[in-house]
């Protein structure tokens, strides 16, 4: 085993207010690192959808694959730190990998590096996708690898007589985690909403990823600057590896002696007694007993981590206007850390004591309640989605086409499309799109009949115009809601001459009488209409979120003081009317469930685990988060549910089912006191503890018994992990 070289100073590191000066570098490092991670993750799913142009299902799949990797790699980081490199070198090396990954992500979001034709769209999207995937892999390796090391390394800086200071340090440490999460989730979406670009101004994902990358570089520099002050303990072997070897030997030994001629043993782990001492085996038994209860827990995380994917997508179809403030869809994620800071003390000082007066609110009952609250959160999300769906357009299926008619003639018309009679006011339109198969018969006037063909899955506007006889022009419309709550605007010029039309300094590009769409944010929009003689007219339209309008400039339009009265705006898609504030209900239920589930789960697990097995349970807990995210990506790819609300109900139903299973498991669970069990082995004579059972059975290669290293690892940092709410 390679051991990290340690230069032991004659004196401990400098102190300030009784605390080692080195811990301040560690706290700042953790704040910057958490800012970097949560800031990048807050905008990640929107980056997939709007920059890489992935659909929501695939974006959700990749997002949860990334999160799963972030919670699988901590096991690797812990083994490397405890077995080979030591905590300090592991943190430094993987932080470099982490920082490089963040920089690669920022570079991947620069559209100009492949935008040769300067149209604002990357010409080589494959390069951007490849860079993004490389960046995410490096980030997952870095953030996961250092996760189990930083807190424990901070705990190593204290001497035995500094228990009080160590406890305070962990409180400040985990406060820095939540502070980094809260601030970054609030700021990074604002950075994303800014515009940047060399050729075309677009949402600034390079800035949204660049700032977290800069914070990660700062975190690395701060940590290295404190290097001379750190106390570095050598790697002493990883308990997870030892436990896995013990379990593996028990399974292999049991399989080797599966014949009925060998006497049965009380527990299958007892088959490890030929090689491992009874104390370690008893400790593994206690840990496995708790780990067995972890089996249903991934389903909770499957719902919880969709706050950053499905719930963010849900927010993009809602109204984010909070008075003078506009909330970005990804900013709604800040509700979670804010509620955590509020609910944790309320639960501990008010809710739990009140419930305890009525009945025994055991930890396992709390965990069950937490899972049920998460299921309720998804029921609330489903009910909200149903209300949102009522405001969304009914787009055509893959075998249909839709048409809206606009009358550009200065008289009322009555036309027929197949067997439907449609009345149109002068310079007006029918209110809703009409759905047809791939073709229909259009009668504009008696004797004027046309067979109109439609492309499947398309929306079209048919402008009825007056020539020697009535005719029409067909234009393609949008077949999806405008992205990111923007409004899609276009102009239909029936004036008969060329007009220059702008809105907020954006110029409408006319390839025919109908302009191309422009994307405009919510608020008051002033259209400036000019002709080649310099005459101008201003038309004002109030815009909401996610609407689409066609501005009609009729043939009767004239410049002058009353010019705007001749202009009409036809609404093609209604704005989002359901307010984002309604999401607070589901966030409140989910965060309440997290506080009851996560904090209680860790506290229960550690109270039931031996002193040297806490890191094993920490690894198992992180593994449940990873498995939960794997469940999401499986459902996102495999489920064929057409409606999003149905998927929410599916997840809620699965969690309720798992909740019932867990409640049954909890009912039959017997609480143990690991301290007493360990004390029983401690009272045994040394020779009795080293004694191995001997059996009259053939053994391949009689090997000399090896003494196991029983050095008890310092568990102070593990105990403090129960305070962590943002793992």
PDB file of N, CA, C and O in Angstrom, residues 90-151:
ATOM      1  N   UNK A  90      -5.884  13.166  -2.980  1.00  0.00           N
ATOM      2  CA  UNK A  90      -7.104  12.808  -3.707  1.00  0.00           C
ATOM      3  C   UNK A  90      -7.931  14.054  -4.019  1.00  0.00           C
ATOM      4  O   UNK A  90      -8.431  14.222  -5.144  1.00  0.00           O
ATOM      5  N   UNK A  91      -8.076  14.932  -3.024  1.00  0.00           N
ATOM      6  CA  UNK A  91      -8.849  16.165  -3.233  1.00  0.00           C
ATOM      7  C   UNK A  91      -8.198  17.035  -4.294  1.00  0.00           C
ATOM      8  O   UNK A  91      -8.868  17.559  -5.203  1.00  0.00           O
ATOM      9  N   UNK A  92      -6.878  17.190  -4.231  1.00  0.00           N
ATOM     10  CA  UNK A  92      -6.180  18.056  -5.187  1.00  0.00           C
ATOM     11  C   UNK A  92      -6.270  17.492  -6.600  1.00  0.00           C
ATOM     12  O   UNK A  92      -6.653  18.197  -7.548  1.00  0.00           O
ATOM     13  N   UNK A  93      -5.943  16.221  -6.759  1.00  0.00           N
ATOM     14  CA  UNK A  93      -5.924  15.629  -8.105  1.00  0.00           C
ATOM     15  C   UNK A  93      -7.310  15.626  -8.741  1.00  0.00           C
ATOM     16  O   UNK A  93      -7.479  15.996  -9.910  1.00  0.00           O
ATOM     17  N   UNK A  94      -8.317  15.222  -7.965  1.00  0.00           N
ATOM     18  CA  UNK A  94      -9.666  15.160  -8.533  1.00  0.00           C
ATOM     19  C   UNK A  94     -10.277  16.551  -8.700  1.00  0.00           C
ATOM     20  O   UNK A  94     -11.142  16.741  -9.559  1.00  0.00           O
ATOM     21  N   UNK A  95      -9.839  17.523  -7.898  1.00  0.00           N
ATOM     22  CA  UNK A  95     -10.305  18.902  -8.107  1.00  0.00           C
ATOM     23  C   UNK A  95      -9.782  19.459  -9.420  1.00  0.00           C
ATOM     24  O   UNK A  95     -10.465  20.243 -10.094  1.00  0.00           O
ATOM     25  N   UNK A  96      -8.574  19.069  -9.794  1.00  0.00           N
ATOM     26  CA  UNK A  96      -8.034  19.482 -11.097  1.00  0.00           C
ATOM     27  C   UNK A  96      -8.886  18.887 -12.221  1.00  0.00           C
ATOM     28  O   UNK A  96      -9.262  19.579 -13.172  1.00  0.00           O
ATOM     29  N   UNK A  97      -9.210  17.601 -12.082  1.00  0.00           N
ATOM     30  CA  UNK A  97     -10.092  16.950 -13.066  1.00  0.00           C
ATOM     31  C   UNK A  97     -11.440  17.663 -13.118  1.00  0.00           C
ATOM     32  O   UNK A  97     -11.992  17.924 -14.204  1.00  0.00           O
ATOM     33  N   UNK A  98     -11.958  17.990 -11.950  1.00  0.00           N
ATOM     34  CA  UNK A  98     -13.245  18.689 -11.799  1.00  0.00           C
ATOM     35  C   UNK A  98     -13.212  20.036 -12.515  1.00  0.00           C
ATOM     36  O   UNK A  98     -14.116  20.366 -13.310  1.00  0.00           O
ATOM     37  N   UNK A  99     -12.164  20.830 -12.255  1.00  0.00           N
ATOM     38  CA  UNK A  99     -12.057  22.161 -12.853  1.00  0.00           C
ATOM     39  C   UNK A  99     -11.936  22.075 -14.369  1.00  0.00           C
ATOM     40  O   UNK A  99     -12.550  22.867 -15.103  1.00  0.00           O
ATOM     41  N   UNK A 100     -11.159  21.114 -14.849  1.00  0.00           N
ATOM     42  CA  UNK A 100     -11.036  20.926 -16.298  1.00  0.00           C
ATOM     43  C   UNK A 100     -12.398  20.587 -16.906  1.00  0.00           C
ATOM     44  O   UNK A 100     -12.766  21.101 -17.972  1.00  0.00           O
ATOM     45  N   UNK A 101     -13.154  19.743 -16.225  1.00  0.00           N
ATOM     46  CA  UNK A 101     -14.487  19.395 -16.707  1.00  0.00           C
ATOM     47  C   UNK A 101     -15.407  20.597 -16.801  1.00  0.00           C
ATOM     48  O   UNK A 101     -16.149  20.751 -17.789  1.00  0.00           O
ATOM     49  N   UNK A 102     -15.368  21.471 -15.808  1.00  0.00           N
ATOM     50  CA  UNK A 102     -16.202  22.674 -15.836  1.00  0.00           C
ATOM     51  C   UNK A 102     -15.785  23.601 -16.978  1.00  0.00           C
ATOM     52  O   UNK A 102     -16.634  24.199 -17.649  1.00  0.00           O
ATOM     53  N   UNK A 103     -14.482  23.728 -17.213  1.00  0.00           N
ATOM     54  CA  UNK A 103     -14.001  24.569 -18.313  1.00  0.00           C
ATOM     55  C   UNK A 103     -14.439  23.989 -19.653  1.00  0.00           C
ATOM     56  O   UNK A 103     -14.883  24.722 -20.555  1.00  0.00           O
ATOM     57  N   UNK A 104     -14.353  22.679 -19.800  1.00  0.00           N
ATOM     58  CA  UNK A 104     -14.782  22.024 -21.048  1.00  0.00           C
ATOM     59  C   UNK A 104     -16.277  22.259 -21.281  1.00  0.00           C
ATOM     60  O   UNK A 104     -16.705  22.509 -22.413  1.00  0.00           O
ATOM     61  N   UNK A 105     -17.076  22.198 -20.206  1.00  0.00           N
ATOM     62  CA  UNK A 105     -18.510  22.472 -20.340  1.00  0.00           C
ATOM     63  C   UNK A 105     -18.757  23.896 -20.822  1.00  0.00           C
ATOM     64  O   UNK A 105     -19.615  24.143 -21.681  1.00  0.00           O
ATOM     65  N   UNK A 106     -18.010  24.852 -20.270  1.00  0.00           N
ATOM     66  CA  UNK A 106     -18.178  26.251 -20.683  1.00  0.00           C
ATOM     67  C   UNK A 106     -17.808  26.434 -22.149  1.00  0.00           C
ATOM     68  O   UNK A 106     -18.497  27.144 -22.898  1.00  0.00           O
ATOM     69  N   UNK A 107     -16.734  25.767 -22.580  1.00  0.00           N
ATOM     70  CA  UNK A 107     -16.312  25.869 -23.980  1.00  0.00           C
ATOM     71  C   UNK A 107     -17.345  25.220 -24.900  1.00  0.00           C
ATOM     72  O   UNK A 107     -17.641  25.729 -25.990  1.00  0.00           O
ATOM     73  N   UNK A 108     -17.943  24.108 -24.457  1.00  0.00           N
ATOM     74  CA  UNK A 108     -18.929  23.406 -25.289  1.00  0.00           C
ATOM     75  C   UNK A 108     -20.150  24.261 -25.578  1.00  0.00           C
ATOM     76  O   UNK A 108     -20.865  24.015 -26.556  1.00  0.00           O
ATOM     77  N   UNK A 109     -20.409  25.263 -24.726  1.00  0.00           N
ATOM     78  CA  UNK A 109     -21.603  26.094 -24.881  1.00  0.00           C
ATOM     79  C   UNK A 109     -21.363  27.325 -25.750  1.00  0.00           C
ATOM     80  O   UNK A 109     -22.277  28.138 -25.927  1.00  0.00           O
ATOM     81  N   UNK A 110     -20.155  27.490 -26.281  1.00  0.00           N
ATOM     82  CA  UNK A 110     -19.854  28.649 -27.143  1.00  0.00           C
ATOM     83  C   UNK A 110     -20.243  28.295 -28.569  1.00  0.00           C
ATOM     84  O   UNK A 110     -19.534  27.536 -29.249  1.00  0.00           O
ATOM     85  N   UNK A 111     -21.355  28.834 -29.047  1.00  0.00           N
ATOM     86  CA  UNK A 111     -21.830  28.469 -30.383  1.00  0.00           C
ATOM     87  C   UNK A 111     -20.922  29.000 -31.480  1.00  0.00           C
ATOM     88  O   UNK A 111     -20.855  28.446 -32.578  1.00  0.00           O
ATOM     89  N   UNK A 112     -20.178  30.080 -31.195  1.00  0.00           N
ATOM     90  CA  UNK A 112     -19.377  30.719 -32.237  1.00  0.00           C
ATOM     91  C   UNK A 112     -18.188  29.875 -32.687  1.00  0.00           C
ATOM     92  O   UNK A 112     -17.645  30.111 -33.772  1.00  0.00           O
ATOM     93  N   UNK A 113     -17.759  28.886 -31.908  1.00  0.00           N
ATOM     94  CA  UNK A 113     -16.576  28.119 -32.295  1.00  0.00           C
ATOM     95  C   UNK A 113     -16.833  27.234 -33.515  1.00  0.00           C
ATOM     96  O   UNK A 113     -15.894  26.824 -34.190  1.00  0.00           O
ATOM     97  N   UNK A 114     -18.094  26.936 -33.805  1.00  0.00           N
ATOM     98  CA  UNK A 114     -18.409  26.164 -35.018  1.00  0.00           C
ATOM     99  C   UNK A 114     -19.411  26.890 -35.911  1.00  0.00           C
ATOM    100  O   UNK A 114     -19.945  26.285 -36.845  1.00  0.00           O
ATOM    101  N   UNK A 115     -19.688  28.153 -35.640  1.00  0.00           N
ATOM    102  CA  UNK A 115     -20.689  28.900 -36.411  1.00  0.00           C
ATOM    103  C   UNK A 115     -20.012  29.611 -37.582  1.00  0.00           C
ATOM    104  O   UNK A 115     -19.821  30.829 -37.570  1.00  0.00           O
ATOM    105  N   UNK A 116     -19.654  28.838 -38.589  1.00  0.00           N
ATOM    106  CA  UNK A 116     -18.917  29.400 -39.717  1.00  0.00           C
ATOM    107  C   UNK A 116     -19.756  30.379 -40.530  1.00  0.00           C
ATOM    108  O   UNK A 116     -19.243  31.391 -41.021  1.00  0.00           O
ATOM    109  N   UNK A 117     -21.057  30.104 -40.683  1.00  0.00           N
ATOM    110  CA  UNK A 117     -21.901  30.995 -41.487  1.00  0.00           C
ATOM    111  C   UNK A 117     -22.513  32.130 -40.680  1.00  0.00           C
ATOM    112  O   UNK A 117     -23.330  32.898 -41.190  1.00  0.00           O
ATOM    113  N   UNK A 118     -22.143  32.222 -39.417  1.00  0.00           N
ATOM    114  CA  UNK A 118     -22.513  33.351 -38.550  1.00  0.00           C
ATOM    115  C   UNK A 118     -24.022  33.560 -38.444  1.00  0.00           C
ATOM    116  O   UNK A 118     -24.502  34.695 -38.377  1.00  0.00           O
ATOM    117  N   UNK A 119     -24.781  32.448 -38.404  1.00  0.00           N
ATOM    118  CA  UNK A 119     -26.229  32.567 -38.287  1.00  0.00           C
ATOM    119  C   UNK A 119     -26.716  32.308 -36.859  1.00  0.00           C
ATOM    120  O   UNK A 119     -27.924  32.267 -36.606  1.00  0.00           O
ATOM    121  N   UNK A 120     -25.792  32.090 -35.932  1.00  0.00           N
ATOM    122  CA  UNK A 120     -26.160  31.867 -34.538  1.00  0.00           C
ATOM    123  C   UNK A 120     -26.425  30.426 -34.193  1.00  0.00           C
ATOM    124  O   UNK A 120     -26.690  30.096 -33.038  1.00  0.00           O
ATOM    125  N   UNK A 121     -26.333  29.526 -35.188  1.00  0.00           N
ATOM    126  CA  UNK A 121     -26.558  28.099 -34.963  1.00  0.00           C
ATOM    127  C   UNK A 121     -25.267  27.338 -35.210  1.00  0.00           C
ATOM    128  O   UNK A 121     -24.654  27.504 -36.276  1.00  0.00           O
ATOM    129  N   UNK A 122     -24.806  26.531 -34.257  1.00  0.00           N
ATOM    130  CA  UNK A 122     -23.568  25.765 -34.473  1.00  0.00           C
ATOM    131  C   UNK A 122     -23.668  24.879 -35.701  1.00  0.00           C
ATOM    132  O   UNK A 122     -24.678  24.203 -35.918  1.00  0.00           O
ATOM    133  N   UNK A 123     -22.612  24.870 -36.510  1.00  0.00           N
ATOM    134  CA  UNK A 123     -22.604  24.051 -37.717  1.00  0.00           C
ATOM    135  C   UNK A 123     -22.163  22.622 -37.431  1.00  0.00           C
ATOM    136  O   UNK A 123     -22.450  21.716 -38.216  1.00  0.00           O
ATOM    137  N   UNK A 124     -21.451  22.424 -36.334  1.00  0.00           N
ATOM    138  CA  UNK A 124     -20.977  21.080 -35.973  1.00  0.00           C
ATOM    139  C   UNK A 124     -21.473  20.752 -34.570  1.00  0.00           C
ATOM    140  O   UNK A 124     -20.733  20.845 -33.585  1.00  0.00           O
ATOM    141  N   UNK A 125     -22.753  20.363 -34.481  1.00  0.00           N
ATOM    142  CA  UNK A 125     -23.340  20.077 -33.179  1.00  0.00           C
ATOM    143  C   UNK A 125     -22.689  18.857 -32.527  1.00  0.00           C
ATOM    144  O   UNK A 125     -22.645  18.755 -31.298  1.00  0.00           O
ATOM    145  N   UNK A 126     -22.159  17.953 -33.339  1.00  0.00           N
ATOM    146  CA  UNK A 126     -21.501  16.765 -32.796  1.00  0.00           C
ATOM    147  C   UNK A 126     -20.338  17.143 -31.895  1.00  0.00           C
ATOM    148  O   UNK A 126     -20.116  16.526 -30.843  1.00  0.00           O
ATOM    149  N   UNK A 127     -19.579  18.157 -32.285  1.00  0.00           N
ATOM    150  CA  UNK A 127     -18.455  18.618 -31.466  1.00  0.00           C
ATOM    151  C   UNK A 127     -18.938  19.147 -30.123  1.00  0.00           C
ATOM    152  O   UNK A 127     -18.345  18.845 -29.078  1.00  0.00           O
ATOM    153  N   UNK A 128     -20.017  19.920 -30.134  1.00  0.00           N
ATOM    154  CA  UNK A 128     -20.554  20.475 -28.887  1.00  0.00           C
ATOM    155  C   UNK A 128     -21.073  19.365 -27.971  1.00  0.00           C
ATOM    156  O   UNK A 128     -20.873  19.416 -26.746  1.00  0.00           O
ATOM    157  N   UNK A 129     -21.731  18.374 -28.560  1.00  0.00           N
ATOM    158  CA  UNK A 129     -22.224  17.246 -27.760  1.00  0.00           C
ATOM    159  C   UNK A 129     -21.056  16.471 -27.161  1.00  0.00           C
ATOM    160  O   UNK A 129     -21.072  16.113 -25.973  1.00  0.00           O
ATOM    161  N   UNK A 130     -20.019  16.221 -27.981  1.00  0.00           N
ATOM    162  CA  UNK A 130     -18.857  15.471 -27.491  1.00  0.00           C
ATOM    163  C   UNK A 130     -18.168  16.208 -26.351  1.00  0.00           C
ATOM    164  O   UNK A 130     -17.816  15.601 -25.326  1.00  0.00           O
ATOM    165  N   UNK A 131     -17.972  17.512 -26.514  1.00  0.00           N
ATOM    166  CA  UNK A 131     -17.346  18.301 -25.449  1.00  0.00           C
ATOM    167  C   UNK A 131     -18.198  18.282 -24.182  1.00  0.00           C
ATOM    168  O   UNK A 131     -17.669  18.175 -23.062  1.00  0.00           O
ATOM    169  N   UNK A 132     -19.514  18.376 -24.349  1.00  0.00           N
ATOM    170  CA  UNK A 132     -20.414  18.360 -23.194  1.00  0.00           C
ATOM    171  C   UNK A 132     -20.306  17.045 -22.443  1.00  0.00           C
ATOM    172  O   UNK A 132     -20.241  17.032 -21.202  1.00  0.00           O
ATOM    173  N   UNK A 133     -20.288  15.931 -23.162  1.00  0.00           N
ATOM    174  CA  UNK A 133     -20.227  14.629 -22.507  1.00  0.00           C
ATOM    175  C   UNK A 133     -18.889  14.426 -21.804  1.00  0.00           C
ATOM    176  O   UNK A 133     -18.834  13.882 -20.695  1.00  0.00           O
ATOM    177  N   UNK A 134     -17.797  14.856 -22.433  1.00  0.00           N
ATOM    178  CA  UNK A 134     -16.482  14.759 -21.786  1.00  0.00           C
ATOM    179  C   UNK A 134     -16.460  15.612 -20.519  1.00  0.00           C
ATOM    180  O   UNK A 134     -15.994  15.177 -19.457  1.00  0.00           O
ATOM    181  N   UNK A 135     -16.985  16.834 -20.621  1.00  0.00           N
ATOM    182  CA  UNK A 135     -17.032  17.715 -19.461  1.00  0.00           C
ATOM    183  C   UNK A 135     -17.833  17.126 -18.320  1.00  0.00           C
ATOM    184  O   UNK A 135     -17.403  17.160 -17.155  1.00  0.00           O
ATOM    185  N   UNK A 136     -18.996  16.557 -18.628  1.00  0.00           N
ATOM    186  CA  UNK A 136     -19.851  15.986 -17.578  1.00  0.00           C
ATOM    187  C   UNK A 136     -19.204  14.761 -16.933  1.00  0.00           C
ATOM    188  O   UNK A 136     -19.328  14.553 -15.720  1.00  0.00           O
ATOM    189  N   UNK A 137     -18.520  13.943 -17.728  1.00  0.00           N
ATOM    190  CA  UNK A 137     -17.826  12.785 -17.158  1.00  0.00           C
ATOM    191  C   UNK A 137     -16.734  13.225 -16.190  1.00  0.00           C
ATOM    192  O   UNK A 137     -16.573  12.649 -15.099  1.00  0.00           O
ATOM    193  N   UNK A 138     -15.970  14.241 -16.571  1.00  0.00           N
ATOM    194  CA  UNK A 138     -14.911  14.742 -15.691  1.00  0.00           C
ATOM    195  C   UNK A 138     -15.495  15.360 -14.426  1.00  0.00           C
ATOM    196  O   UNK A 138     -14.962  15.174 -13.317  1.00  0.00           O
ATOM    197  N   UNK A 139     -16.596  16.091 -14.573  1.00  0.00           N
ATOM    198  CA  UNK A 139     -17.240  16.702 -13.401  1.00  0.00           C
ATOM    199  C   UNK A 139     -17.768  15.622 -12.460  1.00  0.00           C
ATOM    200  O   UNK A 139     -17.608  15.715 -11.237  1.00  0.00           O
ATOM    201  N   UNK A 140     -18.395  14.587 -13.027  1.00  0.00           N
ATOM    202  CA  UNK A 140     -18.929  13.506 -12.191  1.00  0.00           C
ATOM    203  C   UNK A 140     -17.818  12.813 -11.422  1.00  0.00           C
ATOM    204  O   UNK A 140     -17.963  12.500 -10.232  1.00  0.00           O
ATOM    205  N   UNK A 141     -16.694  12.574 -12.092  1.00  0.00           N
ATOM    206  CA  UNK A 141     -15.555  11.944 -11.424  1.00  0.00           C
ATOM    207  C   UNK A 141     -14.995  12.853 -10.339  1.00  0.00           C
ATOM    208  O   UNK A 141     -14.671  12.399  -9.238  1.00  0.00           O
ATOM    209  N   UNK A 142     -14.907  14.149 -10.638  1.00  0.00           N
ATOM    210  CA  UNK A 142     -14.333  15.086  -9.676  1.00  0.00           C
ATOM    211  C   UNK A 142     -15.214  15.342  -8.475  1.00  0.00           C
ATOM    212  O   UNK A 142     -14.794  15.181  -7.323  1.00  0.00           O
ATOM    213  N   UNK A 143     -16.465  15.724  -8.718  1.00  0.00           N
ATOM    214  CA  UNK A 143     -17.352  16.067  -7.590  1.00  0.00           C
ATOM    215  C   UNK A 143     -17.660  14.852  -6.736  1.00  0.00           C
ATOM    216  O   UNK A 143     -17.733  14.943  -5.508  1.00  0.00           O
ATOM    217  N   UNK A 144     -17.834  13.685  -7.372  1.00  0.00           N
ATOM    218  CA  UNK A 144     -18.098  12.481  -6.598  1.00  0.00           C
ATOM    219  C   UNK A 144     -16.872  12.006  -5.851  1.00  0.00           C
ATOM    220  O   UNK A 144     -16.962  11.566  -4.696  1.00  0.00           O
ATOM    221  N   UNK A 145     -15.698  12.099  -6.507  1.00  0.00           N
ATOM    222  CA  UNK A 145     -14.479  11.606  -5.890  1.00  0.00           C
ATOM    223  C   UNK A 145     -14.066  12.365  -4.652  1.00  0.00           C
ATOM    224  O   UNK A 145     -13.550  11.777  -3.693  1.00  0.00           O
ATOM    225  N   UNK A 146     -14.294  13.683  -4.635  1.00  0.00           N
ATOM    226  CA  UNK A 146     -13.875  14.468  -3.466  1.00  0.00           C
ATOM    227  C   UNK A 146     -14.961  14.528  -2.397  1.00  0.00           C
ATOM    228  O   UNK A 146     -14.696  14.944  -1.267  1.00  0.00           O
ATOM    229  N   UNK A 147     -16.187  14.100  -2.741  1.00  0.00           N
ATOM    230  CA  UNK A 147     -17.305  14.223  -1.804  1.00  0.00           C
ATOM    231  C   UNK A 147     -17.031  13.571  -0.450  1.00  0.00           C
ATOM    232  O   UNK A 147     -17.271  14.179   0.590  1.00  0.00           O
ATOM    233  N   UNK A 148     -16.519  12.326  -0.399  1.00  0.00           N
ATOM    234  CA  UNK A 148     -16.317  11.707   0.912  1.00  0.00           C
ATOM    235  C   UNK A 148     -15.036  12.161   1.611  1.00  0.00           C
ATOM    236  O   UNK A 148     -14.797  11.770   2.758  1.00  0.00           O
ATOM    237  N   UNK A 149     -14.215  12.958   0.918  1.00  0.00           N
ATOM    238  CA  UNK A 149     -12.891  13.297   1.459  1.00  0.00           C
ATOM    239  C   UNK A 149     -12.846  14.636   2.189  1.00  0.00           C
ATOM    240  O   UNK A 149     -12.139  14.772   3.197  1.00  0.00           O
ATOM    241  N   UNK A 150     -13.564  15.644   1.672  1.00  0.00           N
ATOM    242  CA  UNK A 150     -13.381  17.002   2.176  1.00  0.00           C
ATOM    243  C   UNK A 150     -13.823  17.134   3.629  1.00  0.00           C
ATOM    244  O   UNK A 150     -13.099  17.678   4.473  1.00  0.00           O
ATOM    245  N   UNK A 151     -15.024  16.627   3.950  1.00  0.00           N
ATOM    246  CA  UNK A 151     -15.518  16.750   5.325  1.00  0.00           C
ATOM    247  C   UNK A 151     -14.621  15.992   6.294  1.00  0.00           C
ATOM    248  O   UNK A 151     -14.271  16.495   7.373  1.00  0.00           O
TER     249      UNK A 151
END
